[in-house]
PDB file of C-alpha atoms and ligand atoms in Angstrom:
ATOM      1  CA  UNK A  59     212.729 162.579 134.634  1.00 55.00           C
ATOM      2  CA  UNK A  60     211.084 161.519 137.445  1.00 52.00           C
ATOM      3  CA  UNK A  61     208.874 157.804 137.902  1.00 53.00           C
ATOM      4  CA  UNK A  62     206.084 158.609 139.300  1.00 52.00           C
ATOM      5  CA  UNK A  63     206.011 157.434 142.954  1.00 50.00           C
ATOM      6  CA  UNK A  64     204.973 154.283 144.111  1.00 54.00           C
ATOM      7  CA  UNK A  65     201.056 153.963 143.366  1.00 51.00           C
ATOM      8  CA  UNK A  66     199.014 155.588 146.179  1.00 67.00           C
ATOM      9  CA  UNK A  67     196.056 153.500 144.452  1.00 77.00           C
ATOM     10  CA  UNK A  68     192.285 153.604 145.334  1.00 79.00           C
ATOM     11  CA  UNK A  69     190.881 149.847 146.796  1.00 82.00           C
ATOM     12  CA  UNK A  70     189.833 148.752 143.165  1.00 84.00           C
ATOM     13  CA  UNK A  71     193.862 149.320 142.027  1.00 91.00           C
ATOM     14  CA  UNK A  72     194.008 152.643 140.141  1.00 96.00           C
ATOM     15  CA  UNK A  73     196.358 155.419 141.039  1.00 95.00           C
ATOM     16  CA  UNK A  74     195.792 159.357 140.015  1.00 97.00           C
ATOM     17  CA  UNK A  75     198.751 159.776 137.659  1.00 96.00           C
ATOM     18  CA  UNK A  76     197.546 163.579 136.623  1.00 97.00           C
ATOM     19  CA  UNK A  77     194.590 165.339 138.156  1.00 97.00           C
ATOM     20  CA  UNK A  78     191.197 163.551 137.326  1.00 98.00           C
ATOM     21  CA  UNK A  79     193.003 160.636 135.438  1.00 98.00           C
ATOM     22  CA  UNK A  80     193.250 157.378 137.114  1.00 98.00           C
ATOM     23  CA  UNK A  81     195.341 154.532 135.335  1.00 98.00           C
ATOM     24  CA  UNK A  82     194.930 150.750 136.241  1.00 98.00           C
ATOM     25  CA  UNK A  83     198.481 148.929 135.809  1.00 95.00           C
ATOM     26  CA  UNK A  84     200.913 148.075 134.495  1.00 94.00           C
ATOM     27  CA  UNK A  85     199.520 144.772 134.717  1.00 93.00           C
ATOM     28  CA  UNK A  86     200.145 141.253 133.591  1.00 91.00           C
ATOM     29  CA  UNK A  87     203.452 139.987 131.264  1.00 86.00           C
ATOM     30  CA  UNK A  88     202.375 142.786 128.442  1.00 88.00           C
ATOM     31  CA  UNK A  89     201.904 145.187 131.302  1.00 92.00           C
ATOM     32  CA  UNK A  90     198.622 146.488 129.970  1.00 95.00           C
ATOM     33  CA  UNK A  91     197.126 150.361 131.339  1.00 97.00           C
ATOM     34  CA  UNK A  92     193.648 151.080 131.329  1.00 98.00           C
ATOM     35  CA  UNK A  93     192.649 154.627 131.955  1.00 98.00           C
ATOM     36  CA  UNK A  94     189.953 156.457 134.118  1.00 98.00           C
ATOM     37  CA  UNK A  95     189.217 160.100 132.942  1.00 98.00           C
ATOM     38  CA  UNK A  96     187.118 162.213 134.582  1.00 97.00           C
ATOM     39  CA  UNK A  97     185.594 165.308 133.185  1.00 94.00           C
ATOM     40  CA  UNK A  98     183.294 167.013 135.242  1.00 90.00           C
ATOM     41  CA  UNK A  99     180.802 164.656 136.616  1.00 88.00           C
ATOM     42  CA  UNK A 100     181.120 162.251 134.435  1.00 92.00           C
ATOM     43  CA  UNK A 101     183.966 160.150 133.226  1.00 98.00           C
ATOM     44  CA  UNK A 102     185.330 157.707 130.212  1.00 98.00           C
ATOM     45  CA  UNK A 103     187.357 154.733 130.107  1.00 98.00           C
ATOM     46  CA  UNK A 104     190.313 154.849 128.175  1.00 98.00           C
ATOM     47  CA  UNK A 105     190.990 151.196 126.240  1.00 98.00           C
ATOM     48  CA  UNK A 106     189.618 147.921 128.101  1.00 98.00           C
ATOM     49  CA  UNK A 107     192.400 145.891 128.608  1.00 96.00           C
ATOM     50  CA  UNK A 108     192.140 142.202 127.718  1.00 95.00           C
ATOM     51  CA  UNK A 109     188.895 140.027 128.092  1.00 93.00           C
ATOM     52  CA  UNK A 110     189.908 138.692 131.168  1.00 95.00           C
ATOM     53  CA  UNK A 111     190.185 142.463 132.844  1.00 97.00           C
ATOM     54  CA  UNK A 112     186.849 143.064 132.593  1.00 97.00           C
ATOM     55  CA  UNK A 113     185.715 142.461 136.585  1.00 97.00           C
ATOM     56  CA  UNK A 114     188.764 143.938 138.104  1.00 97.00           C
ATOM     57  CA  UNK A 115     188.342 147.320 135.982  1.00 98.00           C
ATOM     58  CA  UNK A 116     184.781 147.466 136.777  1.00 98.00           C
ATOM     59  CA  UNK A 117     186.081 147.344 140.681  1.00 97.00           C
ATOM     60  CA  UNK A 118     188.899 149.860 139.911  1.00 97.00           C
ATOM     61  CA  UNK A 119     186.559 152.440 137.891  1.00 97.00           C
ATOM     62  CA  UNK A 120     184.042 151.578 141.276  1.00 97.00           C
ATOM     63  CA  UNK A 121     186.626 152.380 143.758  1.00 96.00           C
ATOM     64  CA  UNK A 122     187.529 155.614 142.024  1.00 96.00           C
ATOM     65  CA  UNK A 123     183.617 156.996 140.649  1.00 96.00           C
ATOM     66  CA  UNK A 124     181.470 154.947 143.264  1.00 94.00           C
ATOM     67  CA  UNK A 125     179.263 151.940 141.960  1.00 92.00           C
ATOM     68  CA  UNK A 126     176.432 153.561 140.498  1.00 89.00           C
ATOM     69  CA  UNK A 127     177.818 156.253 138.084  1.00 95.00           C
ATOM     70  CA  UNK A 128     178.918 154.442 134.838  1.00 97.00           C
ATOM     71  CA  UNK A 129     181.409 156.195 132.385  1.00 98.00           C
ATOM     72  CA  UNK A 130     179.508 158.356 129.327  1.00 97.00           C
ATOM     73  CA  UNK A 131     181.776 156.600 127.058  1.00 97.00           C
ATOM     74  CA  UNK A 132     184.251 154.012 126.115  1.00 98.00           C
ATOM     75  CA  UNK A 133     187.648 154.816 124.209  1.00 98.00           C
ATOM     76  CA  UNK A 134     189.418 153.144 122.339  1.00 98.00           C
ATOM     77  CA  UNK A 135     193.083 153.991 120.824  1.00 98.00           C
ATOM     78  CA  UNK A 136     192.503 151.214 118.701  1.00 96.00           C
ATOM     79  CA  UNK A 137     191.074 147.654 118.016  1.00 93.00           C
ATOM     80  CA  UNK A 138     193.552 144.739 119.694  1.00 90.00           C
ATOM     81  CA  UNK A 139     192.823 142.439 121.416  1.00 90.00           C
ATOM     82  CA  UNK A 140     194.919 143.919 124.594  1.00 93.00           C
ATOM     83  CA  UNK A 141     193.391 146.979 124.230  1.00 96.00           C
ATOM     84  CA  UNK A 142     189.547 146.147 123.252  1.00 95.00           C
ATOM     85  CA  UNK A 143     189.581 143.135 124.871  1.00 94.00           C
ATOM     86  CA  UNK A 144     186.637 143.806 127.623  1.00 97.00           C
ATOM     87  CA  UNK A 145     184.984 146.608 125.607  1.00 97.00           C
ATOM     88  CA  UNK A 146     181.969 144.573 124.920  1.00 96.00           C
ATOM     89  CA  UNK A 147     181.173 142.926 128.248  1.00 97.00           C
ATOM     90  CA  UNK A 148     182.025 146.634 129.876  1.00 98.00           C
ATOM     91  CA  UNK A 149     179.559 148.119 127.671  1.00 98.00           C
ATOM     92  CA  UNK A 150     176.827 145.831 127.766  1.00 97.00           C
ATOM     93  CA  UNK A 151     177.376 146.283 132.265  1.00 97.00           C
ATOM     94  CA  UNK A 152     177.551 150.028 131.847  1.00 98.00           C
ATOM     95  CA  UNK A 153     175.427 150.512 129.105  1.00 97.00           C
ATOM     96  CA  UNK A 154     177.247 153.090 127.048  1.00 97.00           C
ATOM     97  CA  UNK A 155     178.936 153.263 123.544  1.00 97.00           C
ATOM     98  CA  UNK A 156     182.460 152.413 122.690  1.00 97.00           C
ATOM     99  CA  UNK A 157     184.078 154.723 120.185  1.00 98.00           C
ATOM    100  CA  UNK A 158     186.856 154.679 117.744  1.00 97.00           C
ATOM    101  CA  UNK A 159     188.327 156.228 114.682  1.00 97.00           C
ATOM    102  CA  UNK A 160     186.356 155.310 111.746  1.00 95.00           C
ATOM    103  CA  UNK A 161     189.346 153.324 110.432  1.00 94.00           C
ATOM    104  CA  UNK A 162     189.406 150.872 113.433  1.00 94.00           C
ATOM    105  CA  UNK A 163     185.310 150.373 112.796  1.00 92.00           C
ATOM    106  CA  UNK A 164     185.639 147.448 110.000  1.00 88.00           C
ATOM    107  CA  UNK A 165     188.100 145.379 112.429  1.00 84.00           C
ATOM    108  CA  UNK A 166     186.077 146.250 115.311  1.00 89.00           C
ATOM    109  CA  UNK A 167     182.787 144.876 113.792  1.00 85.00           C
ATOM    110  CA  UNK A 168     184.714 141.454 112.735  1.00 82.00           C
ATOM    111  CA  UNK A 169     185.310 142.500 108.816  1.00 81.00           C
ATOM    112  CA  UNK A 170     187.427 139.721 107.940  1.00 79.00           C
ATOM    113  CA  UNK A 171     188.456 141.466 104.553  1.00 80.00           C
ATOM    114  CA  UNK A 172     189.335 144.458 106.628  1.00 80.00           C
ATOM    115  CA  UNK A 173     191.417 142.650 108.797  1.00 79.00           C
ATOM    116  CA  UNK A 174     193.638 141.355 105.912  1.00 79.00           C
ATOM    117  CA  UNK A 175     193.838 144.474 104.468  1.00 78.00           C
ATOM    118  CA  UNK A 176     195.482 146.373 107.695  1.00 77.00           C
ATOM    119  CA  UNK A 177     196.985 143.038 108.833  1.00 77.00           C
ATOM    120  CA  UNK A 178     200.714 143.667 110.630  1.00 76.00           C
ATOM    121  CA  UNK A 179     203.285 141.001 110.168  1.00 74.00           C
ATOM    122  CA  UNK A 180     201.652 138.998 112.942  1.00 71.00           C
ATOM    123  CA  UNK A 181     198.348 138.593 111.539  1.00 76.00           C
ATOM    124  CA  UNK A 182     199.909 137.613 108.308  1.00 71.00           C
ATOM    125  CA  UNK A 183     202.482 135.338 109.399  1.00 72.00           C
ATOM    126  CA  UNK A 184     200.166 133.453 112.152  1.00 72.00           C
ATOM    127  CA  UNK A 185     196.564 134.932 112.695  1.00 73.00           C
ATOM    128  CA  UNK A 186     194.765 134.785 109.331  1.00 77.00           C
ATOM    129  CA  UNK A 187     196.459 131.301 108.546  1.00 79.00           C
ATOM    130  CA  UNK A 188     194.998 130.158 111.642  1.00 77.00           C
ATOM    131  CA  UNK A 189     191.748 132.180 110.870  1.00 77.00           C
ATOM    132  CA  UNK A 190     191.585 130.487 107.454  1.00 80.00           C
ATOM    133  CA  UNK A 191     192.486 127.348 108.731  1.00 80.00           C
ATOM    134  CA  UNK A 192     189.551 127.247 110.687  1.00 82.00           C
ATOM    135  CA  UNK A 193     186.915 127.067 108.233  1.00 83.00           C
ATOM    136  CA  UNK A 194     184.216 129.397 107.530  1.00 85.00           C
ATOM    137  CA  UNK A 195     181.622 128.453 109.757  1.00 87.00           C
ATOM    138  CA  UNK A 196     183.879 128.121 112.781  1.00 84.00           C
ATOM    139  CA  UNK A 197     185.878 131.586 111.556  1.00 81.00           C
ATOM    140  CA  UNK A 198     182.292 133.257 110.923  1.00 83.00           C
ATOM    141  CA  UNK A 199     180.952 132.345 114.551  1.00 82.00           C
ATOM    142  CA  UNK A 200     184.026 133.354 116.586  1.00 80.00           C
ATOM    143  CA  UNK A 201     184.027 137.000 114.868  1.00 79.00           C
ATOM    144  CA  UNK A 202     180.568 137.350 115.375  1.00 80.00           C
ATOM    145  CA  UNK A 203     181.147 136.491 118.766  1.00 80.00           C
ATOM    146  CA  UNK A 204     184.169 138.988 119.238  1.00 80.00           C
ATOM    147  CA  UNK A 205     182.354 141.693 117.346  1.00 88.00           C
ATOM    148  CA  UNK A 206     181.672 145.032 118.636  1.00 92.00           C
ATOM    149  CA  UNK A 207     179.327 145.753 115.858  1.00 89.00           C
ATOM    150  CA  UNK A 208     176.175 146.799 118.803  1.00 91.00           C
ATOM    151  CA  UNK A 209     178.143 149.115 121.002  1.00 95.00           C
ATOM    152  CA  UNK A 210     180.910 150.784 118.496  1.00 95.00           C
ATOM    153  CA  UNK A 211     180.465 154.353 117.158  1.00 96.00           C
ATOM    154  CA  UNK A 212     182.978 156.247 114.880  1.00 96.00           C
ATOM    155  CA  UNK A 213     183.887 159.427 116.177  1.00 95.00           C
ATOM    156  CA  UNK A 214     185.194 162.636 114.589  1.00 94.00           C
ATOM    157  CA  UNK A 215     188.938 162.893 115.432  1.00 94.00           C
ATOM    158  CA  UNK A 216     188.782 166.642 114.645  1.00 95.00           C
ATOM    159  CA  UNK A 217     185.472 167.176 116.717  1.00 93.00           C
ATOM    160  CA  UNK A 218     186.856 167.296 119.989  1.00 92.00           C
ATOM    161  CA  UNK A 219     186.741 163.650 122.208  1.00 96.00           C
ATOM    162  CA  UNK A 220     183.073 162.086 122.923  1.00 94.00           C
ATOM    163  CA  UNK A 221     182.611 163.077 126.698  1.00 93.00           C
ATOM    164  CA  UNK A 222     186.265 164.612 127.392  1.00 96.00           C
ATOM    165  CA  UNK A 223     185.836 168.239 126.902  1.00 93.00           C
ATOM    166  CA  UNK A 224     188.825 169.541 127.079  1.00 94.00           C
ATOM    167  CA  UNK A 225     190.641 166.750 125.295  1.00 97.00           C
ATOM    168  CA  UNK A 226     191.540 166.890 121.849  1.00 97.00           C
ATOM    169  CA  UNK A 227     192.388 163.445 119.495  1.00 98.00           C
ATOM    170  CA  UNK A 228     196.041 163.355 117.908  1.00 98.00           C
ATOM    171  CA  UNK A 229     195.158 160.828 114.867  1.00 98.00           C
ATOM    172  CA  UNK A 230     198.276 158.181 115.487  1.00 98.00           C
ATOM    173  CA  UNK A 231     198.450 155.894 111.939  1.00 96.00           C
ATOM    174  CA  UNK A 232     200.801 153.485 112.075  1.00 94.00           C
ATOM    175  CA  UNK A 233     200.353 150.602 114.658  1.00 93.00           C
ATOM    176  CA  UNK A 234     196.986 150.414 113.317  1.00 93.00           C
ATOM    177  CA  UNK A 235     195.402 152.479 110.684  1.00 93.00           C
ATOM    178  CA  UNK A 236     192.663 154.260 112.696  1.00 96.00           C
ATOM    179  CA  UNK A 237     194.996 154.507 115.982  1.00 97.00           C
ATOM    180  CA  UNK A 238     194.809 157.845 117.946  1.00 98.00           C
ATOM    181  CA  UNK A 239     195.320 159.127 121.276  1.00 98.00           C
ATOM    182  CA  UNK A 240     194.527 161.453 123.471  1.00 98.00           C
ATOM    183  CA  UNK A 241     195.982 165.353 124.618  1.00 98.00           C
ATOM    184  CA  UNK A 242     195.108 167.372 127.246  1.00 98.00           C
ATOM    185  CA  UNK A 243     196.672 170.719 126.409  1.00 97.00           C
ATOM    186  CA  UNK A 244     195.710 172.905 129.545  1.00 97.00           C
ATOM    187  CA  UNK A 245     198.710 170.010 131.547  1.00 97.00           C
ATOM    188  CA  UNK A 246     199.832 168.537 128.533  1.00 97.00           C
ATOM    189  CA  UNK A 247     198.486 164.814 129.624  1.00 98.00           C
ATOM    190  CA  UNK A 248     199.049 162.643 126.899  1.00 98.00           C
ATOM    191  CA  UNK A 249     197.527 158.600 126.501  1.00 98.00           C
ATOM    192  CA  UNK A 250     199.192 157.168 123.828  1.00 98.00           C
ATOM    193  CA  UNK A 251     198.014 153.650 123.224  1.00 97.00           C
ATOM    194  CA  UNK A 252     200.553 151.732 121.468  1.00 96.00           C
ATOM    195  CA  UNK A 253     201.748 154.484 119.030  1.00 97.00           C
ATOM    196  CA  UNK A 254     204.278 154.874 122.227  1.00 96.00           C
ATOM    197  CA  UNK A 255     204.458 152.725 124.859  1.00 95.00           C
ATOM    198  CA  UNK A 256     207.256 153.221 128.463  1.00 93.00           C
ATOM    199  CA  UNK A 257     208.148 149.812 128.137  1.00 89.00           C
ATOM    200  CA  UNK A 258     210.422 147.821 125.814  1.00 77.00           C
ATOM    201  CA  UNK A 259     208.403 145.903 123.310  1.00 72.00           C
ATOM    202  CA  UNK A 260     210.483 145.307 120.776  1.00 71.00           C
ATOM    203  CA  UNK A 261     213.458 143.714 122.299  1.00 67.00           C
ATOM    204  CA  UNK A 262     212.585 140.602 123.589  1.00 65.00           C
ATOM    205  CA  UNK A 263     214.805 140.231 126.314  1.00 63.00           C
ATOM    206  CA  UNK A 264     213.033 144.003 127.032  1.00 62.00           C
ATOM    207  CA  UNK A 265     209.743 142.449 126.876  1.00 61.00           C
ATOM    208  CA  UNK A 266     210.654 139.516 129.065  1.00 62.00           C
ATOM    209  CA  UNK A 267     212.538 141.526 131.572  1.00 64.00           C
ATOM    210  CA  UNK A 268     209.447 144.125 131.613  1.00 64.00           C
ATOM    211  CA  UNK A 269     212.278 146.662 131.142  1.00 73.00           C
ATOM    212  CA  UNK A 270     210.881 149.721 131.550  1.00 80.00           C
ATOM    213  CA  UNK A 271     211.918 152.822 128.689  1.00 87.00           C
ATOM    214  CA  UNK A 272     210.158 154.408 125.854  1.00 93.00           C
ATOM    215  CA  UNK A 273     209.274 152.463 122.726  1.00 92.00           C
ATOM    216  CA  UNK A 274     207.507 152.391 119.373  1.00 92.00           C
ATOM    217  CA  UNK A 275     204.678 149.762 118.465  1.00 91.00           C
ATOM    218  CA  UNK A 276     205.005 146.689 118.736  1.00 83.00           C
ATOM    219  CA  UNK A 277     206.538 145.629 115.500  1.00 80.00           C
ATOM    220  CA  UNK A 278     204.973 142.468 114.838  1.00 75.00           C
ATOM    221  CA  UNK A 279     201.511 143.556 115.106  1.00 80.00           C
ATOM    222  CA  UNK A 280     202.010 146.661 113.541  1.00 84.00           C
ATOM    223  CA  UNK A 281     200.428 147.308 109.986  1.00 85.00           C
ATOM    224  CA  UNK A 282     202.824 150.821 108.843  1.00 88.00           C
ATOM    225  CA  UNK A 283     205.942 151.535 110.218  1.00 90.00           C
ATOM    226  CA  UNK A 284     206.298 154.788 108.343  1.00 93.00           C
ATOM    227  CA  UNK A 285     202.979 155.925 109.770  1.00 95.00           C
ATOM    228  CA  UNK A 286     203.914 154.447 112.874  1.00 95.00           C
ATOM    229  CA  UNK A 287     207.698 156.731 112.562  1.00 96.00           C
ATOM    230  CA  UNK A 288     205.462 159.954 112.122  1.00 96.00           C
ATOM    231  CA  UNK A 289     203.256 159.774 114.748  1.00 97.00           C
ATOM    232  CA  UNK A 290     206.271 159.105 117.536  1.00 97.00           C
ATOM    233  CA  UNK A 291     207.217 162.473 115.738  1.00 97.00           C
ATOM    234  CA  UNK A 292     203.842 163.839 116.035  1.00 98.00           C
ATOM    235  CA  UNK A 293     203.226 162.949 119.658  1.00 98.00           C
ATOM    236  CA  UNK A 294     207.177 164.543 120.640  1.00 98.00           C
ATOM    237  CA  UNK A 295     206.069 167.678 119.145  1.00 98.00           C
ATOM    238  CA  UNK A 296     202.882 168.095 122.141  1.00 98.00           C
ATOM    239  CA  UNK A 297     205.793 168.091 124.588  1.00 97.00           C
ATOM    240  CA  UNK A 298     203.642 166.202 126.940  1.00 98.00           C
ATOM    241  CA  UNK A 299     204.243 166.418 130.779  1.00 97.00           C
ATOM    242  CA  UNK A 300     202.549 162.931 131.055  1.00 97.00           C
ATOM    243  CA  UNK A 301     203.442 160.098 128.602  1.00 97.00           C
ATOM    244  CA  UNK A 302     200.431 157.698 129.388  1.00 98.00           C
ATOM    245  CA  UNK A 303     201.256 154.599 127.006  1.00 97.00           C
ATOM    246  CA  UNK A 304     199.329 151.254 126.201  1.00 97.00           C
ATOM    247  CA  UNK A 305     201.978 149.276 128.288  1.00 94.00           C
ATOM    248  CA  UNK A 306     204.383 150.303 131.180  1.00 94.00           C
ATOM    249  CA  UNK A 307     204.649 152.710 134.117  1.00 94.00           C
ATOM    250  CA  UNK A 308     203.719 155.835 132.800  1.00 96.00           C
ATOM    251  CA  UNK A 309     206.149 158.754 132.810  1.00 95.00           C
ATOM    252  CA  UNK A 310     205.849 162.162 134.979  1.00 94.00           C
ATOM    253  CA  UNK A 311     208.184 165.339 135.148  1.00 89.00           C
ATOM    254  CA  UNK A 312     210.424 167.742 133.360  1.00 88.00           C
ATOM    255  CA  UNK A 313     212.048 165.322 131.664  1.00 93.00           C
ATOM    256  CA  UNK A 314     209.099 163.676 129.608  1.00 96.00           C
ATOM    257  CA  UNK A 315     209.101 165.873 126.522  1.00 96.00           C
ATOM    258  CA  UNK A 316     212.565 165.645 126.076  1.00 96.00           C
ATOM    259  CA  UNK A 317     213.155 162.284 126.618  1.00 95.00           C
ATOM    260  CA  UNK A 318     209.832 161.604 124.312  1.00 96.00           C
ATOM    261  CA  UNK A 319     212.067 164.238 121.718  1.00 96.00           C
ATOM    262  CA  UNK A 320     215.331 162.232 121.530  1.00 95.00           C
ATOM    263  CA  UNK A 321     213.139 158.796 121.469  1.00 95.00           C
ATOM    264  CA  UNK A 322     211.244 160.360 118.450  1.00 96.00           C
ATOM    265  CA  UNK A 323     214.976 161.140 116.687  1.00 94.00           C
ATOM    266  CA  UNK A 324     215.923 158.126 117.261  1.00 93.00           C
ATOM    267  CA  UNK A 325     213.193 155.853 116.237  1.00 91.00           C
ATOM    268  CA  UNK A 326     212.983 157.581 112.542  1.00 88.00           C
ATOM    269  CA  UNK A 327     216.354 157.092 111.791  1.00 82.00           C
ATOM    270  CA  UNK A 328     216.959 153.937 112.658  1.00 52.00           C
ATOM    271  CA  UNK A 329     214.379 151.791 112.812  1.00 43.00           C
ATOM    272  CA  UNK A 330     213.578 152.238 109.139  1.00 44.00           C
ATOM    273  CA  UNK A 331     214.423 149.416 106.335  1.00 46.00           C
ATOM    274  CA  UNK A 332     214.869 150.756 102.960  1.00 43.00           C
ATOM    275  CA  UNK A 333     211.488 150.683 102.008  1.00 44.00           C
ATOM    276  CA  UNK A 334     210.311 152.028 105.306  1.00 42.00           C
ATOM    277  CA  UNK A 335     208.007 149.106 105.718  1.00 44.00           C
ATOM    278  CA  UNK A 336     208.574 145.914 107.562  1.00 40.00           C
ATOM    279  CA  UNK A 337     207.495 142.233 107.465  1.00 35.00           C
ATOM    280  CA  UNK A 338     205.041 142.136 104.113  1.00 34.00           C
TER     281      UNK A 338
HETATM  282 ZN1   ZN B 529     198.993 146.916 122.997  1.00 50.35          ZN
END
């Protein structure tokens, strides 16, 4: 399987990593991606990074489109902070909706109940004590802030993908309920998210190292691991040329779809506990 070759990137940062899609990173110690996707003459972002990305993937998606032609939509593959991070302040500049499986909508809009209900072992262990810690008032203001509630719309996974003709959604449970990503059957381009990533997340030495290699969700912020175990099964059986993940260089060649094929094997037979669940 090939990597693909160093980035010929545009000014802004982004390199074409399959015709018409553009990916800024990996960047920064999670090595985050943001994706550009062009379809026709318009285009969508593909996940917004943290909130700190925001300027320097408004410059990217400028070097690629040109200044003045905003993307029809925003994407997300789900609600985290890594990947929804500048969603808000990018839709507010661009003036355009940011849409999401309906499952990812209570979380997105700040639904506290919602986010204890499809908490991962994370968010148990060390967000929502914090969260309650705070105190309501406090806790109230900084999810109102954080919300998304203005610019988020629900879309239809089975209706085709809101200003991508030509894409399809492949619902991916597991990391988060309402995960999903995104196929391109005509080249089999595939942008995962988190439900695979190319880099190794759940070793830590892997994550320190920035070793490079497929991987499942990140455990600890992951809310069903037998969802999760299906949808690495799901995604193997697109065969994708193009393995676009949430974090890492993405993956080109021959080689992807069986390499995403043994990964898949391997990841529901062993990383299983009895129950099939982990953490809660
Ligand atoms: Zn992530």
């Amino acid at each position: 399987m090939a990597r693909l070759p160093e980035p010929e990137s545009t000014p802004g940062g982004a390199r074409e990593i399959a015709p018409d899609v553009y990916c800024l990173g990996p960047r920064g110690r999670t090595q985050t991606d943001v994706y550009f996707v062009r379809s026709g003459s318009s285009w969508a972002l593909v996940d917004a990074g943290w909130a700190k990305d925001g300027p320097s993937i408004k410059r990217a998606a400028e070097s690629v489109f040109g200044a003045d032609t905003p993307p029809v939509s925003i994407l997300l593959t789900h609600v985290h902070p890594d990947h929804a991070g500048s969603a808000l302040e990018l839709a507010r500049i661009w003036e355009c909706p940011v849409y999401m499986h309906p499952d990812e909508l209570p979380i997105a809009n700040g639904d506290l109940a919602a986010m204890t209900k499809y908490a991962g072992p994370l968010d148990h262990w060390v967000v929502l004590p914090l969260m309650r810690a705070m105190g309501r008032r406090r806790r109230e203001a900084m999810l109102a802030r954080s919300s998304l509630s203005d610019v988020s719309r629900p879309f239809e996974p089975g209706a085709g993908v809101p200003g991508l003709p030509g894409w399809e959604c492949i619902p991916t449970p597991g990391h988060t309920p309402g995960h999903v990503s995104f196929f391109r059957a005509s080249d089999r381009v595939l942008i995962t998210g988190d439900a695979v990533v190319t880099l190794k997340l759940n070793s830590l030495a892997g994550l320190l190292l920035q070793r490079q290699g497929l991987s499942g969700p990140p455990r600890y912020t992951s809310w069903g691991w037998r969802a999760a175990k299906e949808s690495v099964a799901t995604l193997a059986r697109l065969e994708p040329n193009v393995l676009a993940g949430g974090h890492g260089t993405p993956m080109t060649g021959a080689g992807v779809a069986g390499a995403l094929r043994a990964f898949a094997d391997r990841f529901s037979g062993r990383a299983a506990k009895p129950n099939g669940k982990i953490g809660h």
